Coordinates of C-alpha atoms in Angstrom, one line a residue:
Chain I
X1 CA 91.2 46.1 6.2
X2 CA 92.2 45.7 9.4
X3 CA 91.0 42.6 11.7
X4 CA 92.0 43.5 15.2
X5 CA 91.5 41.0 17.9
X6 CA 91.4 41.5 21.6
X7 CA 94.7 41.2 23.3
X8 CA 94.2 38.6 26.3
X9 CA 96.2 39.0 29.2
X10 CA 98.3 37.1 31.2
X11 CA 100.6 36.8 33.9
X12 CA 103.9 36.1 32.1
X13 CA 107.7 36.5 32.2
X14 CA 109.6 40.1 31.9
X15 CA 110.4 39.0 35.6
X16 CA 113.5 40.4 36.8
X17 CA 114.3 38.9 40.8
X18 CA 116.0 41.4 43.4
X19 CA 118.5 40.2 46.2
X20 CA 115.9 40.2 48.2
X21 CA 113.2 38.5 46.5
X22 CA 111.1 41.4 44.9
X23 CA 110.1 40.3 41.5
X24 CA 110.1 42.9 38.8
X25 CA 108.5 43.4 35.4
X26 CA 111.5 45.0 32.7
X27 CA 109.7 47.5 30.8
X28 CA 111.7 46.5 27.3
X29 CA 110.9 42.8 27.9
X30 CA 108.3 42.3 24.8
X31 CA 105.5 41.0 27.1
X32 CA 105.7 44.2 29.2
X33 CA 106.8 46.3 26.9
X34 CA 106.2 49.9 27.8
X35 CA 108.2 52.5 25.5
X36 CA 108.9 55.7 27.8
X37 CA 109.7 53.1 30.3
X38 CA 112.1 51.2 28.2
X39 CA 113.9 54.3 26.4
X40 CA 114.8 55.4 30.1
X41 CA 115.6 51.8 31.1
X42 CA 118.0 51.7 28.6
X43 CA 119.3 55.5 28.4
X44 CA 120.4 54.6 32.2
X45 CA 121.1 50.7 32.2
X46 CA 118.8 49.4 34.2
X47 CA 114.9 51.0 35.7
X48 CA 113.1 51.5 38.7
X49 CA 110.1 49.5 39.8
X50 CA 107.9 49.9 42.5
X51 CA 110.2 52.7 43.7
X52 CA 113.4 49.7 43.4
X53 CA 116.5 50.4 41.2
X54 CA 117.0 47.5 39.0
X55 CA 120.6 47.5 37.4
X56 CA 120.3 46.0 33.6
X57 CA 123.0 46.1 30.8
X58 CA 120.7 46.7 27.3
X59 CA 122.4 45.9 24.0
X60 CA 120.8 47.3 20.6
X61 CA 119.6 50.2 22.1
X62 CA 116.2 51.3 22.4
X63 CA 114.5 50.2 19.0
X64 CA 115.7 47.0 19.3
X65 CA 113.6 46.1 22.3
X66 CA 110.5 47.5 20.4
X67 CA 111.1 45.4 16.9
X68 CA 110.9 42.5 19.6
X69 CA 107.9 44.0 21.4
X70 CA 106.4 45.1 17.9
X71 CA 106.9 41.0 16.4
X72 CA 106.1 39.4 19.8
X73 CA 102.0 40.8 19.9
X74 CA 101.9 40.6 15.6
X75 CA 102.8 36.9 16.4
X76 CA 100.4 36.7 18.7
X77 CA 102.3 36.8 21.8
X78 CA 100.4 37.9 25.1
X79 CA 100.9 40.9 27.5
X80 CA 100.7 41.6 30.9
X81 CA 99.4 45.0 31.5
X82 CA 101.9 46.9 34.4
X83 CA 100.6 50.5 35.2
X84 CA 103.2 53.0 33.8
X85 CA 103.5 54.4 37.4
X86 CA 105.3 51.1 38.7
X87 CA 108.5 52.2 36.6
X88 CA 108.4 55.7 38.1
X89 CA 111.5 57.2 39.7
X90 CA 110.7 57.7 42.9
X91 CA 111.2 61.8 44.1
X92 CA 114.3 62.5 44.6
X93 CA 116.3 60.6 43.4
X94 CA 118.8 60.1 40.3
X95 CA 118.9 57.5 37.3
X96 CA 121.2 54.8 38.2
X97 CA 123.7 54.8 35.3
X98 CA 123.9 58.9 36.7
X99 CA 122.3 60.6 33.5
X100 CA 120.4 63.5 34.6
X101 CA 118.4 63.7 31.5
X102 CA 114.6 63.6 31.3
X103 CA 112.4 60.6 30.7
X104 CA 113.7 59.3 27.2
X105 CA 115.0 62.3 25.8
X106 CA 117.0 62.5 23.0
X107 CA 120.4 64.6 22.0
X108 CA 118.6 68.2 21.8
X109 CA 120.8 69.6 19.8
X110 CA 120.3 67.8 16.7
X111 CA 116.8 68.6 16.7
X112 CA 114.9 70.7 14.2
X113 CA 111.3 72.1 15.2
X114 CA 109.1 73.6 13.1
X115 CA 109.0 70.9 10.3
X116 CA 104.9 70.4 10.3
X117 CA 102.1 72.9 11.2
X118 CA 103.2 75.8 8.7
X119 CA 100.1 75.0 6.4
X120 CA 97.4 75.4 10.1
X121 CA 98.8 79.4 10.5
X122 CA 96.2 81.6 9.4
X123 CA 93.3 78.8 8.9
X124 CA 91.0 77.8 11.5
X125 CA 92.8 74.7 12.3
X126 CA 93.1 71.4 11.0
X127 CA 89.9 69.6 11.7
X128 CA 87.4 69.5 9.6
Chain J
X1 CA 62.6 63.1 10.8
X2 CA 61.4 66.4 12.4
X3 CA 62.8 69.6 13.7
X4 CA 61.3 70.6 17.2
X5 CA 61.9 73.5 19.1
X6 CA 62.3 73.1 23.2
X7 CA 63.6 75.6 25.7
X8 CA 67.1 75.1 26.5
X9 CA 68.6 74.3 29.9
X10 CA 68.7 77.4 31.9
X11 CA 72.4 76.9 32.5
X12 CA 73.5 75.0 29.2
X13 CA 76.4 77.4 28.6
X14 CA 78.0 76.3 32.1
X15 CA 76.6 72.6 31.4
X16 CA 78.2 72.0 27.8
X17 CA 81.7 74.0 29.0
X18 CA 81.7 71.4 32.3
X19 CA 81.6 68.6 29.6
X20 CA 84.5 70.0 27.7
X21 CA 83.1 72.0 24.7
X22 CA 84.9 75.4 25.6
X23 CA 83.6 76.9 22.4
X24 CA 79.6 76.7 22.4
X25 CA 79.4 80.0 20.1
X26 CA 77.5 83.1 20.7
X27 CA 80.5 85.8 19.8
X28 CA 82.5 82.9 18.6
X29 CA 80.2 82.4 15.3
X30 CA 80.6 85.9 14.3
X31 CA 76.5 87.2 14.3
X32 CA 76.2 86.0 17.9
X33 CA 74.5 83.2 17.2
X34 CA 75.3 79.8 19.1
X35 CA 77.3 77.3 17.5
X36 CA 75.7 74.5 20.1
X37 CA 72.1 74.9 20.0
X38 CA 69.7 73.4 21.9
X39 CA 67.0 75.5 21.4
X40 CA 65.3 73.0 19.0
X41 CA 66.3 68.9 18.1
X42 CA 65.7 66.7 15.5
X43 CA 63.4 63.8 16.4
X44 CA 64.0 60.8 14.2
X45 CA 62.0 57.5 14.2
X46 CA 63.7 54.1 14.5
X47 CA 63.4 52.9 11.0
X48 CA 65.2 56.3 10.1
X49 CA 67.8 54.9 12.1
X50 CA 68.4 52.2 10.8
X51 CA 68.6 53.4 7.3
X52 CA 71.6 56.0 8.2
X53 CA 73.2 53.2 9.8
X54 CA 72.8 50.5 7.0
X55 CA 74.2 53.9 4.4
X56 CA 76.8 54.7 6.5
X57 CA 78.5 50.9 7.0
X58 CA 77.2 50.3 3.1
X59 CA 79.5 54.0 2.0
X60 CA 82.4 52.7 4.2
X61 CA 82.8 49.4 2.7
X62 CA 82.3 51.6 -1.1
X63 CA 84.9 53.7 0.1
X64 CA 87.2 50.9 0.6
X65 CA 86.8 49.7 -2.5
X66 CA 87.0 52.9 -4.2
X67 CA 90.4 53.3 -2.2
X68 CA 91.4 50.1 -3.8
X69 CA 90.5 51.4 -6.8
X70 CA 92.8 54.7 -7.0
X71 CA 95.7 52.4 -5.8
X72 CA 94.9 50.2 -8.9
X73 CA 94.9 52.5 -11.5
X74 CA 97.3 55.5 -9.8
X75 CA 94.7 57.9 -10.3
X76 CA 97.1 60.1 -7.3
X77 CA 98.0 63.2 -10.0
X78 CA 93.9 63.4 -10.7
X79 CA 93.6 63.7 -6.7
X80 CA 96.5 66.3 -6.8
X81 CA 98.3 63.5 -4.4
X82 CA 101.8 64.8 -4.1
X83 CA 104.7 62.0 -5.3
X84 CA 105.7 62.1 -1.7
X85 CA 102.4 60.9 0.0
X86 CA 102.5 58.5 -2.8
X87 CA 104.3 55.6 -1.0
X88 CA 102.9 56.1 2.0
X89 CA 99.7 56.0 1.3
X90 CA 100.9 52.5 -0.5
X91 CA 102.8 51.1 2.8
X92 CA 100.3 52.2 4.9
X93 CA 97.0 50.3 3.2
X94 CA 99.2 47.3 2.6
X95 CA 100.4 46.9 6.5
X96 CA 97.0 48.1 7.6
X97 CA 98.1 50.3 11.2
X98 CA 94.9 51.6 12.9
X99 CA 92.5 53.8 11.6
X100 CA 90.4 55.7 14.2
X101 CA 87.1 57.1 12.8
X102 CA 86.0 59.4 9.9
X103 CA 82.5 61.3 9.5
X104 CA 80.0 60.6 6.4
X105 CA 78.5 63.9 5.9
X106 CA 75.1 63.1 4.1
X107 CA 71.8 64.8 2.9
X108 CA 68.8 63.0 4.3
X109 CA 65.4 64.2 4.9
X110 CA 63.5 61.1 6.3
X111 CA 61.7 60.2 2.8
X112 CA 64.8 59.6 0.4
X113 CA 67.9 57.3 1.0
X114 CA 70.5 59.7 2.6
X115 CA 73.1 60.8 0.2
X116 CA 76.8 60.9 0.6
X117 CA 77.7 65.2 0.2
X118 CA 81.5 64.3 1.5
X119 CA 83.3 62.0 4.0
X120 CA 85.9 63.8 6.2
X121 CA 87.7 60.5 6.6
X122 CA 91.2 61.9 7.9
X123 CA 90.5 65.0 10.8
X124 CA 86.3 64.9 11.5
X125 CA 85.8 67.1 14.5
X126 CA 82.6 67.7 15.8
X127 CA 83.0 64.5 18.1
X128 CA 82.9 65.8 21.4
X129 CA 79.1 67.2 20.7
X130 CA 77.9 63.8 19.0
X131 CA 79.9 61.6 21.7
X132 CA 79.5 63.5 24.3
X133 CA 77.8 66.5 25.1
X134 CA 74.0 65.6 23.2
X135 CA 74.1 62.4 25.1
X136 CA 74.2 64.6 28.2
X137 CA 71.5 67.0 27.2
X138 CA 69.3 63.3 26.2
X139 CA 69.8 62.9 29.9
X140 CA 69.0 66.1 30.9
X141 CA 65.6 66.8 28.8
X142 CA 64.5 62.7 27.3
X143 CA 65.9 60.5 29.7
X144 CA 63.4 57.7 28.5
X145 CA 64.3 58.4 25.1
X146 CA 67.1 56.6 23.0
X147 CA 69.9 58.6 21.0
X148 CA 72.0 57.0 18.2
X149 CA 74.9 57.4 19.8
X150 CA 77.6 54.9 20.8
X151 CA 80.8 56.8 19.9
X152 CA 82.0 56.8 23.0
X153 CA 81.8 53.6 24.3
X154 CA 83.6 52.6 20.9
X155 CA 85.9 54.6 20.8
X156 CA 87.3 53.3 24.0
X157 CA 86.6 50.0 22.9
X158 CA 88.7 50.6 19.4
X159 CA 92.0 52.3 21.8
X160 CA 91.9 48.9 23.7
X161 CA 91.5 46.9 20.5
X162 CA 94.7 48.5 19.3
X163 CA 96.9 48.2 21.6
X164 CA 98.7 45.3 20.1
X165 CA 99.5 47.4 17.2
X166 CA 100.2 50.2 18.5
X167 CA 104.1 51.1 19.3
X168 CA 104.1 51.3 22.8
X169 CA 101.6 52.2 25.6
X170 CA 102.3 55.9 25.3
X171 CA 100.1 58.2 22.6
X172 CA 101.5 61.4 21.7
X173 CA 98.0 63.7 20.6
X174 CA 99.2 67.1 18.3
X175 CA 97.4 69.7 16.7
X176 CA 96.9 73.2 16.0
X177 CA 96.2 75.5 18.9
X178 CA 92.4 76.1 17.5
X179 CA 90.2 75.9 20.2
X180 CA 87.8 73.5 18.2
X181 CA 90.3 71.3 17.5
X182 CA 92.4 71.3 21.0
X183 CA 89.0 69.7 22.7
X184 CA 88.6 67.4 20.3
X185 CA 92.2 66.3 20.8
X186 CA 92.1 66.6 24.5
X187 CA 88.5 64.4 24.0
X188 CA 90.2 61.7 22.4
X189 CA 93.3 62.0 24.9
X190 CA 90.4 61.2 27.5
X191 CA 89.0 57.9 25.6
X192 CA 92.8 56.6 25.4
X193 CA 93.7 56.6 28.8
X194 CA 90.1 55.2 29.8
X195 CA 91.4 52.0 27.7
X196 CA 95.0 52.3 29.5
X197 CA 97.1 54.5 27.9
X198 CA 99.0 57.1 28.8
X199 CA 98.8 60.4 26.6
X200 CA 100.7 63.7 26.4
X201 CA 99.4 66.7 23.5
X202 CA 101.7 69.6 22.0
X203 CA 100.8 71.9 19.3
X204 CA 102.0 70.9 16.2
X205 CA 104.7 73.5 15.3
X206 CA 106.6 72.3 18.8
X207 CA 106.9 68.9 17.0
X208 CA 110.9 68.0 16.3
X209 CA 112.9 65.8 13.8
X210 CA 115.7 64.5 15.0
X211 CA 118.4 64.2 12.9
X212 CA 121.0 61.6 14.8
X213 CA 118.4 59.4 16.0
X214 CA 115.9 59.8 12.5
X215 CA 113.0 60.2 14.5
X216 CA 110.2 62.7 15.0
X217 CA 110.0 64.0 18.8
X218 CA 107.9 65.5 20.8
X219 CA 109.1 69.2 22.4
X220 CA 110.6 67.4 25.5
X221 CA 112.3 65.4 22.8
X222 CA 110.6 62.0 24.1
X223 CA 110.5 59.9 20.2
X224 CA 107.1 59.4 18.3
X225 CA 106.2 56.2 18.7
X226 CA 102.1 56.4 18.3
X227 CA 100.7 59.8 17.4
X228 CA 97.6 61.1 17.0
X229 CA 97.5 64.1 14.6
X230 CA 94.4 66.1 14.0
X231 CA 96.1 67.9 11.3
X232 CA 95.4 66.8 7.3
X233 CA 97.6 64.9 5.5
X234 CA 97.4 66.5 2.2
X235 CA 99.1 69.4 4.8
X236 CA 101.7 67.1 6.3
X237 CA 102.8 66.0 3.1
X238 CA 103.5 69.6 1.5
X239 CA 105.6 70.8 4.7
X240 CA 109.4 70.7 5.5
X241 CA 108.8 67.8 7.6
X242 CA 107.6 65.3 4.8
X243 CA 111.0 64.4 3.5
X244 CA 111.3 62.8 6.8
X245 CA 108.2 60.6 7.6
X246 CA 109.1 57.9 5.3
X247 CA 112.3 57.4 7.7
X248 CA 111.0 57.6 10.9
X249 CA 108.7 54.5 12.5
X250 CA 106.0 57.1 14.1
X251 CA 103.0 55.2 13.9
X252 CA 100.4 57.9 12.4
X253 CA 96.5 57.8 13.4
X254 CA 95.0 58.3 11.2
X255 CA 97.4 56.7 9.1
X256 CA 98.1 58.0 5.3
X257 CA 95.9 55.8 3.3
X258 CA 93.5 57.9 4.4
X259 CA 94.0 60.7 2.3
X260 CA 92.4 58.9 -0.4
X261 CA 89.2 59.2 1.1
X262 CA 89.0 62.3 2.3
X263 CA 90.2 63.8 -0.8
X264 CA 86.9 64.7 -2.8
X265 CA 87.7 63.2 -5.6
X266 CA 87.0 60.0 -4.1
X267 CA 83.3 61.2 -4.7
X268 CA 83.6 60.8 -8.5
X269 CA 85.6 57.5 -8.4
X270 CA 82.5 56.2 -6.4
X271 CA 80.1 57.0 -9.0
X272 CA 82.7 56.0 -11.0
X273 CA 82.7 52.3 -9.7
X274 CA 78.5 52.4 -8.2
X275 CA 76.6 54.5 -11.0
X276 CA 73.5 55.0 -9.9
X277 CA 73.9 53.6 -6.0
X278 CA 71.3 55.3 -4.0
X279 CA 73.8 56.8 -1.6
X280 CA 75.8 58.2 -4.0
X281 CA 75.5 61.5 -5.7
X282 CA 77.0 61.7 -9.7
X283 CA 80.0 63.7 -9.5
X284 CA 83.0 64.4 -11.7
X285 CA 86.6 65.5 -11.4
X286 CA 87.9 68.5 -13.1
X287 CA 85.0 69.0 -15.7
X288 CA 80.9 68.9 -14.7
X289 CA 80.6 67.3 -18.0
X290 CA 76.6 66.2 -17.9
X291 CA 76.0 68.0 -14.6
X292 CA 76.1 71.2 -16.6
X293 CA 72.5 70.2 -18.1
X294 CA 70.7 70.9 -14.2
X295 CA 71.6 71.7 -10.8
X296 CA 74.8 71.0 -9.3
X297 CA 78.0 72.3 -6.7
X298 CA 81.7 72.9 -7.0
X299 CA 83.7 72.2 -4.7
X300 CA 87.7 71.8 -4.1
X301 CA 89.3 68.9 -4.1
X302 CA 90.9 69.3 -0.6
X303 CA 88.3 71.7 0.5
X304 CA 87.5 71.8 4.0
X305 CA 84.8 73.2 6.0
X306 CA 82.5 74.6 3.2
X307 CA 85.0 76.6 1.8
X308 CA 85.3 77.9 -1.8
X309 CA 82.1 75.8 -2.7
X310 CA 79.9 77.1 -5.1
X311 CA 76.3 75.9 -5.2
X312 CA 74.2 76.0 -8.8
X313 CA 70.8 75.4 -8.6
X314 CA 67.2 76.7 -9.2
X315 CA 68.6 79.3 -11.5
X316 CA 71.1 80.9 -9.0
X317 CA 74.6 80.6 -7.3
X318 CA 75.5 80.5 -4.0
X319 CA 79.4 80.6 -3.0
X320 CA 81.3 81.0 -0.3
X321 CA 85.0 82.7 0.2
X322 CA 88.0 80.4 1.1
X323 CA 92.1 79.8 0.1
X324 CA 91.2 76.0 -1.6
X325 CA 90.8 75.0 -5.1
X326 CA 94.3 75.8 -6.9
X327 CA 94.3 71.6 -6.8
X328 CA 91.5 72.0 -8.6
X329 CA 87.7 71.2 -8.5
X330 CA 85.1 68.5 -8.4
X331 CA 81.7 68.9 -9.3
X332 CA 78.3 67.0 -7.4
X333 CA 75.2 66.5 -8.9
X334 CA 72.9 69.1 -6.2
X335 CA 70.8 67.8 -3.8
X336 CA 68.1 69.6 -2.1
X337 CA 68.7 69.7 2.2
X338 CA 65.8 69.3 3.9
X339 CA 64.5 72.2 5.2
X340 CA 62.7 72.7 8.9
X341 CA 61.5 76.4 9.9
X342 CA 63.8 77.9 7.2
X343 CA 66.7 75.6 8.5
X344 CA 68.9 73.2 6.7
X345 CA 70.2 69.9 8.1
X346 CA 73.0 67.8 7.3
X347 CA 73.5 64.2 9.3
X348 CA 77.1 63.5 10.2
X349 CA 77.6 59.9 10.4
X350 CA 80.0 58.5 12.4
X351 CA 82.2 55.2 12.1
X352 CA 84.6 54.4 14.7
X353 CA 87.2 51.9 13.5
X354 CA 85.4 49.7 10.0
X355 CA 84.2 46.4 11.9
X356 CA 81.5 47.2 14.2
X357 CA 79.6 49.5 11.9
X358 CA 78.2 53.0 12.3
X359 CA 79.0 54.4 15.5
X360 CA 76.2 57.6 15.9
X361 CA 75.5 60.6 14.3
X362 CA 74.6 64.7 15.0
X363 CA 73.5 66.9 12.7
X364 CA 74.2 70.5 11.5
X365 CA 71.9 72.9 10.5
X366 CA 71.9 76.5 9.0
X367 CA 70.0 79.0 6.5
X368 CA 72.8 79.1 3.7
X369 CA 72.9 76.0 1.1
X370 CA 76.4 75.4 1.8
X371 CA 76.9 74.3 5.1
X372 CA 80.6 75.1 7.4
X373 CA 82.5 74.7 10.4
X374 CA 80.2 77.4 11.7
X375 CA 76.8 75.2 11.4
X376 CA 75.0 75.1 14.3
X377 CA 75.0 71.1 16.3
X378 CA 71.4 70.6 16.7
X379 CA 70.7 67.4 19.5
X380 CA 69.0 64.3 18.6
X381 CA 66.9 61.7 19.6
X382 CA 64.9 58.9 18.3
X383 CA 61.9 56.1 18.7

């Protein structure tokens, strides 16, 4: 059965550097991985942090980044916890790559809905 | 163990909504009675404690094994385990992903060793009034008394303890849109983002498989990565959308392993593997066999909630209505609930995660021998 262990954290890498100096955690880098964060980062080429545009050319798309994420911690490999709301666009304004898209979202119309839940109509729900 | 009665808070129907449990009963049960009720508790001593807590971490690590067990020997067409589920209940107990909690549902009446009726290992609801909303009333009406109750704290713990394995920092929460079951998922939301995450919760009909990318998304089409589903297995795997779960890297709490267990035939292979273990109860798949010579119930193998149970003891039968049992049937050697001013009480047991042990418990009560979703939560306390 499962042995987890407690993550430690750490200040580490994912650092990206502005012109100016800002430093910059990439949200697909595997110590600060954060997954809605990445799939936008690399659905526009590049993410915002702390309200800063940060331009970025991703190659493997978005899975890629999360096998690394996903080996990096089973390894071992320590974090550094960012909140989620440092890679937030800040209002009003666009992606940089100029997708107006939402946060992460996928080609819609290849989507099927529906596929689970038809068992729960009629019962009382699906907790027991 | 004893069952005493106490007045309840003037206010408790604004005090137990404020803490989240928007259904509390009254019209909601059907005869008006209340499905929180805190016009009584059960007072239990510290010893009795301890015993439900050493049963409950000595049935998990049984269950483990009996899991084990039906891997072994394949014993998935006795459970009526669809070919489908069959890999994934393989992949998932060899890579071990999370596994949240599950509820031991057991007879105990402060004199025998409690006995294991079922363990809803896969869906267990009931948490926000064991976690939660009893510890509040303890407060309220003992606050110099103890409770055994540490769900919550654990389950926050257990999120945090996951988050290495878990695919991303994001949990997706889906259900149906039952009341019961949308504040336990909005409960759990809670515990998650008090250990960091972030959370969103959609019914379950809204979820989407997409077909250029092969993953399951949520309805503003954000992918799957971790999800919480409060929704069975043994349904997931007999819908549309199972053909496309072995394809997709959605990280499922709780994952598919646990089907095993909280399929009721993983009572019999128990008794198969511990005959005679004081926790268990003797129970058989498909045929009573010896059980015919005395007292004992019928249930379905994926029954859920009391439903289509059948109870035969003391010379008459007791049943109640449902739409389970074509999988068939197993049938439990009958054990007598305690009973306290014409009430019966069942303890549900809590585990949270398998290493720390037996997380709390509440019990149900009601006048019927079979015992439902409609059982009345009765508050607790102890020493």
């Amino acid at each position: 059965m499962k042995r987890s262990t407690k993550v430690e954290i750490a200040l580490v890498a994912g650092l990206a550097m502005s012109g100016c100096g800002r430093r910059a955690y990439d949200p697909c880098a595997p110590q600060t991985f954060n997954d809605l964060a990445c799939q936008e980062a690399v659905s526009h080429n590049g993410y915002y942090y702390g309200g800063h545009w940060y331009p970025h050319t991703y190659v493997g798309g978005y899975s890629s980044y999360y096998n690394g994420y996903y080996s990096y911690v089973r390894g071992g490999g320590r974090i550094t916890q960012i909140a989620p709301s440092q890679w937030g666009r800040p209002a009003g304004s666009t992606a940089g790559a100029g997708s107006t898209s939402g946060q992460g979202a996928s080609s819609g119309g290849s989507v099927s809905r529906g596929v689970f839940g038809s068992t729960g109509h009629g019962s009382s729900g699906g907790g027991a | 163990m004893q069952r005493r009665k106490i007045a309840p808070r003037e206010n408790w129907q604004q005090v137990v909504e404020s803490q989240g449990l928007l259904w509390h009963g009254g019209s909601g049960t059907g005869d008006g009675s209340p499905y929180w009720n805190e016009s009584a508790y059960y007072e239990f001593t510290a010893k009795e404690v301890d015993e439900l807590e050493a049963a409950t971490n000595e049935l998990d690590r049984m269950c483990i094994d009996a899991g084990q067990q039906v891997i072994d020997e394949k014993l998935y067409a006795k459970f009526g385990i669809p070919e489908i589920a069959i890999p994934l209940i393989e992949q998932s107990w060899e890579k071990e992903p999370p596994s949240l909690y599950g509820r031991f549902d057991l007879a105990y009446d402060g004199r025998n060793p409690p006995k294991l009726l079922e363990y809803n290992a896969d869906t267990p609801t009931s948490l926000l009034e064991a976690a939660v909303v009893q510890w509040y009333w303890l407060q309220d009406e003992f606050p110099k008394s103890d409770q055994f109750n540490s769900i919550h704290e654990r389950l926050v713990a257990l999120w945090k303890e996951f988050r290495p394995y878990l695919r991303g920092s994001h949990i997706h929460f889906t259900s149906t849109d039952d009341v019961e079951d949308g504040y336990t998922v909005a409960y759990l939301q809670d515990t998650a983002q008090q250990a960091g995450f972030t959370t969103s919760a959609f019914e379950i009909g809204e979820l989407g498989w997409d077909h250029q990318q092969n993953l399951f998304v949520d309805p503003e089409n954000r992918p799957l990565m971790s999800c919480f589903k409060l929704y069975p297995w043994e349904w997931l795997v007999n819908e549309e959308g199972a053909q496309y779960i072995a394809q997709s890297d959605t990280m499922w709490i709780e994952p598919a392993w646990k089907m095993m267990l909280s399929n009721k035939c993983i009572l019999a292979v128990l008794w198969d593997k511990f005959p005679g273990h004081p926790n268990l109860l003797e129970t058989y798949i498909d045929d009573p066999g010896p059980l015919r010579l005395g007292d004992f119930v019928t249930k379905p193998k994926w029954g859920r909630e009391g439903r289509n149970v059948r109870v035969y003891a003391a010379g008459r039968t007791e049943e109640t209505g449902g739409d389970y049992g074509e999988e068939g049937y197993i049938h439990q050697r009958y054990v007598k609930l305690p009973e306290f001013d014409g009430r019966r009480a069942i303890i549900g047991s809590w585990m949270i995660g398998h290493e720390e042990g037996a997380a709390g418990m509440g019990v149900r009560e009601g006048e019927s021998m079979i015992l439902g979703n409609l059982s009345e939560f009765v508050p607790h306390i102890f020493g």
